[in-house]
Amino acid sequence: MERGQKEEEGGGGGGDAGGGPKYSWFTWFVVLALLGVWSSLAVVYFDIVDYDSVIGKLTAYDTDGDGDFDVEDAKVLLGKSTSNSSITLPVFFMRGLKDVVCLSLRSALKEELRMIHEKMEAKRIARIALAEIRAFLAEEEEEKEATWAVDLRGCSICDDINVKSVFPPSSMIIFPFSLSSIFDAVNINCLSFHVSQEQQRNRPRRSSKKKVKPNKPTFSPTQRSVFYSYILKVSSSFSPSTPAKKKKPKLFNKFDKTIKAEIDAAEKLRKKGKVEEALRAFETLVQKYPQSPRARYGKAQAEDDMAEKMRSNDMLQRAINTYREAAELPDVTPDLLKATLKRRAERQQFLGRMRGSLATLEKLVQLFPDDISLKNDLGVAHLLLGDNKGAKKVYEEVLAVSPGNGFAKVHYGFILKSENKIAESIPYLREGLESGEPGTDDGRFYFHLGDALQRVGDNSAYDWYELGHKRGHFASVWQRSLYNVNGLKAQPWWTPKETGYTDLVKTLERNWKTIRDEALAMMDQNTGVFIPEEENLREKGEWGQYTLWQQGRKVGNACEGVPKTCSLLEKYPEATGCKRGQIKFSVMQPGTHVWPHTGPTNCRLRMHLGLVIPKQGCKIRCTNQTREWEEGKVLIFDDSFEHEVWQDADSYRLIFIVDVWHPELTQYQRQTLSPI
């Protein structure tokens, strides 16, 4: 009896001898504590364990009548309760009861822990899968500047893989499929990964909706195997819609490999941002090994980085010269030669050395005639020089050998439109944008495709404007200027009070006849000063302009013909100093229609002072509001919004146009913004 009591109180009996329980009450207490901790973690962090369902099942063992299972209940069941109960049961009965209860309790805990483990294991496996896909994508896209995304959506696992390839930027490669049993097990409806350069600004946010708890989650080895094999199957199906993984460029020739450790040490300094130390290290290497192309290329890169840090054009010119030296050394590997000359052309363009850049790219194309991307870059170089004819020839050559090249298509379409071949330009612009290839997702192409579609009467123009807006190129479907300052108040029509330029408006309206008379005198004496509009904005008719200020500066001796008008404006720097605007007279003859169009920037507002206005037939639309001019009155609108003009009167219309800075621009912005 004494021995049995000791076993009861101490719980230290060994094995099954004596029929006592195998574990002490302290062990069970720790198990219960851990169960509570892990249950709480699961509820709070993983949202996969229903606390009530775990603990609620143990209420059957509530012995103290408080409605739940706690430490006191465990003590009572183990015979360790400190309660002063008057009921005393025989020891042999208590021992048998403990055996039954402990076995039941152990079984219940084991079952609940097993369920927790399965749910957490399923979550863990899913996370491993996500990590593996991320790693795969990161490796696949190494050394690329594009944005990739994988969006896995619902369909049957037995379905064929439908691949729609749309290359970045601002695009996604979509592989629709579903592993519903696996996703249900871990409460996942779709998996999406986004690897972005700029902007992960459109990155989808997690839903705030409460997750639905799964029924009996399992994640068997078979399911896991299916999951991984299917992921690999999808990953391997990138081809042929996407190019194969790029090989690492070979930048070391045989000699450079013998000094690779020294080059790597200098390169490590450069990549860590220790530009001065890196430059000194590469200069030492070049002095020590003057025949090493890789060392000289590293020196050019370090000078390039230093120029960026110092904001020095002189240092950048040094880098450009060193790139040339590296390219001219013997035994340069093809990959190093290409990288060197490409970077040299880019930096020449940055410095405004357009002709030098063109020459470098022409050399590159000669050396690597099969590289389509180099020919595309050459076409851009021609465009930057204003040589549309040369660019057109280059892109015709590209499209002859690569008819589906999206980059060449959008640029070729752009050139055709500039030649006023409106209908002909549309398929090239559209197909180029639809290709989604790098370099095609540019606001200018959305702008010109929409404009071309409008001119042929195709309302799908606004679909493209909407897409351009969604991709961040336009402030809105209506406001499609491309050279903007963010955050400025945007509305199509303004009142003088809203602009804050009431003094200027009053001066113009008070002196409108003086301004009109000087303009009419210039028209009578020499109509040649009114130059025809040159921006290809007219569908039909005649439209002449006489400019006094352009980009914040007087135009030649234009003010000599209208001295009083210029004198009135001199005291208003918001107009004469507007580097992104003009001050000019505009005369429009009957039968003229100006296509819907937008100005280039949101940094200005445009004032129209009516000088000679026919009674009927002249009107201007800005967005969906149409107004008419009045003689001696000023209209103010934001020409970054779409606007259109009709002149259907029986005589000419004459107005005075004054552009002013947007009132919300700071003085610093007005001084530093580039002219347009």
mmCIF file of N, CA and C in Angstrom, residues 149-194:
data_model
loop_
_atom_site.group_PDB
_atom_site.id
_atom_site.type_symbol
_atom_site.label_atom_id
_atom_site.label_comp_id
_atom_site.label_asym_id
_atom_site.label_seq_id
_atom_site.Cartn_x
_atom_site.Cartn_y
_atom_site.Cartn_z
ATOM 1 N N ALA A 149 6.286 38.105 -64.419
ATOM 2 C CA ALA A 149 5.305 37.698 -63.411
ATOM 3 C C ALA A 149 4.716 36.365 -63.812
ATOM 4 N N VAL A 150 4.414 35.556 -62.838
ATOM 5 C CA VAL A 150 3.748 34.284 -63.087
ATOM 6 C C VAL A 150 2.442 34.292 -62.332
ATOM 7 N N ASP A 151 1.384 34.031 -63.020
ATOM 8 C CA ASP A 151 0.079 34.023 -62.376
ATOM 9 C C ASP A 151 -0.558 32.666 -62.630
ATOM 10 N N LEU A 152 -0.714 31.906 -61.608
ATOM 11 C CA LEU A 152 -1.265 30.567 -61.739
ATOM 12 C C LEU A 152 -2.731 30.602 -61.359
ATOM 13 N N ARG A 153 -3.631 30.376 -62.299
ATOM 14 C CA ARG A 153 -5.062 30.515 -62.041
ATOM 15 C C ARG A 153 -5.767 29.174 -62.213
ATOM 16 N N GLY A 154 -7.065 29.154 -61.901
ATOM 17 C CA GLY A 154 -7.793 27.899 -61.802
ATOM 18 C C GLY A 154 -8.213 27.280 -63.107
ATOM 19 N N CYS A 155 -7.901 26.044 -63.257
ATOM 20 C CA CYS A 155 -8.458 25.165 -64.268
ATOM 21 C C CYS A 155 -8.054 23.754 -63.884
ATOM 22 N N SER A 156 -8.522 22.771 -64.598
ATOM 23 C CA SER A 156 -8.246 21.395 -64.178
ATOM 24 C C SER A 156 -6.795 21.025 -64.395
ATOM 25 N N ILE A 157 -6.255 20.182 -63.495
ATOM 26 C CA ILE A 157 -4.865 19.738 -63.622
ATOM 27 C C ILE A 157 -4.672 18.919 -64.885
ATOM 28 N N CYS A 158 -5.744 18.356 -65.392
ATOM 29 C CA CYS A 158 -5.638 17.527 -66.589
ATOM 30 C C CYS A 158 -5.695 18.353 -67.865
ATOM 31 N N ASP A 159 -6.055 19.669 -67.741
ATOM 32 C CA ASP A 159 -6.158 20.494 -68.939
ATOM 33 C C ASP A 159 -4.797 20.722 -69.558
ATOM 34 N N ASP A 160 -4.809 21.060 -70.842
ATOM 35 C CA ASP A 160 -3.577 21.461 -71.500
ATOM 36 C C ASP A 160 -3.130 22.792 -70.946
ATOM 37 N N ILE A 161 -1.844 23.054 -71.058
ATOM 38 C CA ILE A 161 -1.310 24.327 -70.589
ATOM 39 C C ILE A 161 -1.472 25.343 -71.705
ATOM 40 N N ASN A 162 -2.279 26.370 -71.432
ATOM 41 C CA ASN A 162 -2.461 27.436 -72.409
ATOM 42 C C ASN A 162 -1.513 28.564 -72.060
ATOM 43 N N VAL A 163 -0.617 28.865 -72.953
ATOM 44 C CA VAL A 163 0.404 29.855 -72.664
ATOM 45 C C VAL A 163 0.146 31.100 -73.480
ATOM 46 N N LYS A 164 -0.012 32.215 -72.768
ATOM 47 C CA LYS A 164 -0.124 33.504 -73.450
ATOM 48 C C LYS A 164 1.079 34.326 -73.048
ATOM 49 N N SER A 165 1.964 34.558 -73.975
ATOM 50 C CA SER A 165 3.221 35.221 -73.628
ATOM 51 C C SER A 165 3.151 36.690 -73.961
ATOM 52 N N VAL A 166 3.296 37.515 -72.945
ATOM 53 C CA VAL A 166 3.350 38.961 -73.135
ATOM 54 C C VAL A 166 4.555 39.459 -72.383
ATOM 55 N N PHE A 167 5.586 39.845 -73.097
ATOM 56 C CA PHE A 167 6.824 40.185 -72.426
ATOM 57 C C PHE A 167 6.737 41.518 -71.728
ATOM 58 N N PRO A 168 7.502 41.664 -70.629
ATOM 59 C CA PRO A 168 7.527 42.915 -69.881
ATOM 60 C C PRO A 168 8.239 44.002 -70.651
ATOM 61 N N PRO A 169 8.216 45.297 -70.174
ATOM 62 C CA PRO A 169 7.691 45.691 -68.878
ATOM 63 C C PRO A 169 6.181 45.820 -68.858
ATOM 64 N N SER A 170 5.629 45.939 -67.656
ATOM 65 C CA SER A 170 4.205 46.126 -67.386
ATOM 66 C C SER A 170 3.361 45.025 -67.997
ATOM 67 N N SER A 171 3.892 43.826 -68.056
ATOM 68 C CA SER A 171 3.133 42.715 -68.603
ATOM 69 C C SER A 171 3.337 41.502 -67.727
ATOM 70 N N MET A 172 2.567 40.455 -68.002
ATOM 71 C CA MET A 172 2.690 39.231 -67.229
ATOM 72 C C MET A 172 2.716 38.042 -68.168
ATOM 73 N N ILE A 173 3.467 37.030 -67.794
ATOM 74 C CA ILE A 173 3.376 35.756 -68.493
ATOM 75 C C ILE A 173 2.425 34.899 -67.691
ATOM 76 N N ILE A 174 1.371 34.432 -68.305
ATOM 77 C CA ILE A 174 0.279 33.785 -67.583
ATOM 78 C C ILE A 174 0.216 32.316 -67.945
ATOM 79 N N PHE A 175 0.202 31.479 -66.935
ATOM 80 C CA PHE A 175 0.054 30.051 -67.121
ATOM 81 C C PHE A 175 -1.158 29.603 -66.332
ATOM 82 N N PRO A 176 -2.327 29.453 -66.957
ATOM 83 C CA PRO A 176 -3.508 29.073 -66.191
ATOM 84 C C PRO A 176 -3.497 27.583 -65.876
ATOM 85 N N PHE A 177 -3.618 27.210 -64.599
ATOM 86 C CA PHE A 177 -3.853 25.842 -64.214
ATOM 87 C C PHE A 177 -4.198 25.818 -62.746
ATOM 88 N N SER A 178 -4.624 24.653 -62.272
ATOM 89 C CA SER A 178 -5.028 24.548 -60.879
ATOM 90 C C SER A 178 -4.687 23.185 -60.341
ATOM 91 N N LEU A 179 -4.268 23.147 -59.093
ATOM 92 C CA LEU A 179 -4.133 21.903 -58.367
ATOM 93 C C LEU A 179 -5.087 22.035 -57.192
ATOM 94 N N SER A 180 -6.381 21.893 -57.477
ATOM 95 C CA SER A 180 -7.389 22.284 -56.499
ATOM 96 C C SER A 180 -7.254 21.527 -55.193
ATOM 97 N N SER A 181 -6.938 20.243 -55.259
ATOM 98 C CA SER A 181 -6.861 19.491 -54.007
ATOM 99 C C SER A 181 -5.729 19.981 -53.133
ATOM 100 N N ILE A 182 -4.611 20.343 -53.775
ATOM 101 C CA ILE A 182 -3.468 20.834 -52.995
ATOM 102 C C ILE A 182 -3.730 22.238 -52.495
ATOM 103 N N PHE A 183 -4.256 23.079 -53.380
ATOM 104 C CA PHE A 183 -4.513 24.459 -52.980
ATOM 105 C C PHE A 183 -5.562 24.508 -51.876
ATOM 106 N N ASP A 184 -6.596 23.658 -51.996
ATOM 107 C CA ASP A 184 -7.608 23.629 -50.945
ATOM 108 C C ASP A 184 -7.002 23.205 -49.620
ATOM 109 N N ALA A 185 -6.052 22.272 -49.683
ATOM 110 C CA ALA A 185 -5.447 21.768 -48.461
ATOM 111 C C ALA A 185 -4.702 22.851 -47.701
ATOM 112 N N VAL A 186 -4.122 23.797 -48.446
ATOM 113 C CA VAL A 186 -3.364 24.854 -47.771
ATOM 114 C C VAL A 186 -4.040 26.209 -47.904
ATOM 115 N N ASN A 187 -5.296 26.193 -48.355
ATOM 116 C CA ASN A 187 -6.092 27.422 -48.443
ATOM 117 C C ASN A 187 -5.474 28.440 -49.382
ATOM 118 N N ILE A 188 -5.087 27.965 -50.575
ATOM 119 C CA ILE A 188 -4.529 28.859 -51.577
ATOM 120 C C ILE A 188 -5.408 28.786 -52.803
ATOM 121 N N ASN A 189 -5.840 29.944 -53.298
ATOM 122 C CA ASN A 189 -6.672 29.969 -54.506
ATOM 123 C C ASN A 189 -5.838 30.222 -55.743
ATOM 124 N N CYS A 190 -4.788 30.991 -55.607
ATOM 125 C CA CYS A 190 -3.879 31.187 -56.733
ATOM 126 C C CYS A 190 -2.542 31.620 -56.188
ATOM 127 N N LEU A 191 -1.513 31.375 -56.972
ATOM 128 C CA LEU A 191 -0.164 31.781 -56.593
ATOM 129 C C LEU A 191 0.291 32.813 -57.598
ATOM 130 N N SER A 192 0.859 33.901 -57.125
ATOM 131 C CA SER A 192 1.394 34.877 -58.073
ATOM 132 C C SER A 192 2.668 35.457 -57.534
ATOM 133 N N PHE A 193 3.596 35.635 -58.433
ATOM 134 C CA PHE A 193 4.897 36.173 -58.055
ATOM 135 C C PHE A 193 5.205 37.335 -58.968
ATOM 136 N N HIS A 194 5.744 38.382 -58.401
ATOM 137 C CA HIS A 194 6.073 39.565 -59.183
ATOM 138 C C HIS A 194 7.510 39.957 -58.894
#
